């Protein structure tokens, strides 16, 4: 019972982290695209937006790592339980 709760928790964490990673990916793409629109007219503002896009990219990659680790831990708990039973 306790391992199933752990598996469920890691599964939820993996799904939420994956959703946040995808959202940050969209945020990165949108900010990068907007920065190209201001490249010629306002280079300072474009660089400011690119910095925010880079921040979104780093956060998205961090959430992706969290999702992968949570999925691996959840899978490992399932394999250990199957081997014992």
Coordinates of C-alpha atoms in Angstrom, one line a residue:
X1 CA 0.0 0.0 0.0
X2 CA 2.8 2.4 0.9
X3 CA 4.7 1.8 -2.3
X4 CA 1.6 2.4 -4.4
X5 CA 1.2 5.7 -2.7
X6 CA 4.9 6.5 -3.4
X7 CA 4.4 5.5 -7.1
X8 CA 1.3 7.7 -7.3
X9 CA 3.1 10.6 -5.8
X10 CA 6.1 10.3 -8.2
X11 CA 3.7 9.9 -11.1
X12 CA 1.9 13.1 -10.2
X13 CA 5.2 15.0 -9.7
X14 CA 6.4 13.7 -13.1
X15 CA 3.2 14.8 -14.9
X16 CA 3.1 18.3 -13.2
X17 CA 6.8 18.9 -13.8
X18 CA 6.4 17.8 -17.5
X19 CA 3.4 20.2 -17.9
X20 CA 5.5 23.1 -16.4
X21 CA 8.4 22.2 -18.7
X22 CA 6.1 22.4 -21.7
X23 CA 4.7 25.7 -20.5
X24 CA 8.2 27.1 -20.1
X25 CA 9.0 25.9 -23.6
X26 CA 6.1 27.9 -25.0
X27 CA 7.1 30.9 -22.9
X28 CA 10.7 30.7 -24.2
X29 CA 9.5 30.5 -27.8
X30 CA 7.1 33.4 -27.5
X31 CA 9.6 35.7 -25.8
X32 CA 12.3 34.7 -28.4
X33 CA 9.9 35.5 -31.2
X34 CA 8.9 38.9 -29.7
X35 CA 12.5 39.8 -29.2
X36 CA 13.2 39.3 -33.0
X37 CA 10.3 41.8 -33.7
X38 CA 12.1 44.5 -31.7
X39 CA 15.6 43.7 -32.9
X40 CA 15.9 46.7 -35.3
X41 CA 13.7 49.3 -33.6
X42 CA 14.8 48.9 -30.0
X43 CA 17.9 46.7 -29.5
X44 CA 18.0 47.3 -25.7
X45 CA 14.5 46.1 -25.2
X46 CA 15.1 43.1 -27.5
X47 CA 18.1 42.1 -25.3
X48 CA 15.9 42.4 -22.2
X49 CA 13.3 40.1 -23.7
X50 CA 16.0 37.6 -24.8
X51 CA 17.3 37.5 -21.2
X52 CA 13.8 36.6 -20.0
X53 CA 13.6 34.0 -22.8
X54 CA 16.8 32.5 -21.6
X55 CA 15.5 32.4 -18.0
X56 CA 12.3 30.6 -19.3
X57 CA 14.5 28.1 -21.2
X58 CA 16.6 27.3 -18.1
X59 CA 13.5 26.9 -15.9
X60 CA 12.0 24.6 -18.5
X61 CA 15.0 22.4 -18.7
X62 CA 15.1 22.2 -14.9
X63 CA 11.5 21.1 -14.8
X64 CA 12.2 18.5 -17.5
X65 CA 15.0 17.0 -15.4
X66 CA 12.7 16.9 -12.4
X67 CA 10.1 15.1 -14.5
X68 CA 12.6 12.5 -15.8
X69 CA 13.9 11.8 -12.3
X70 CA 10.4 11.5 -10.8
X71 CA 9.4 9.1 -13.7
X72 CA 12.6 7.0 -13.2
X73 CA 12.1 6.8 -9.4
X74 CA 8.4 5.8 -9.9
X75 CA 9.4 3.2 -12.5
X76 CA 12.1 1.8 -10.1
X77 CA 9.6 1.5 -7.3
X78 CA 7.3 -0.5 -9.6
X79 CA 10.1 -2.8 -10.7
X80 CA 11.2 -3.5 -7.1
X81 CA 7.7 -4.3 -6.0
X82 CA 7.2 -6.6 -9.0
X83 CA 10.4 -8.5 -8.2
X84 CA 9.6 -8.9 -4.5
X85 CA 6.1 -10.2 -5.1

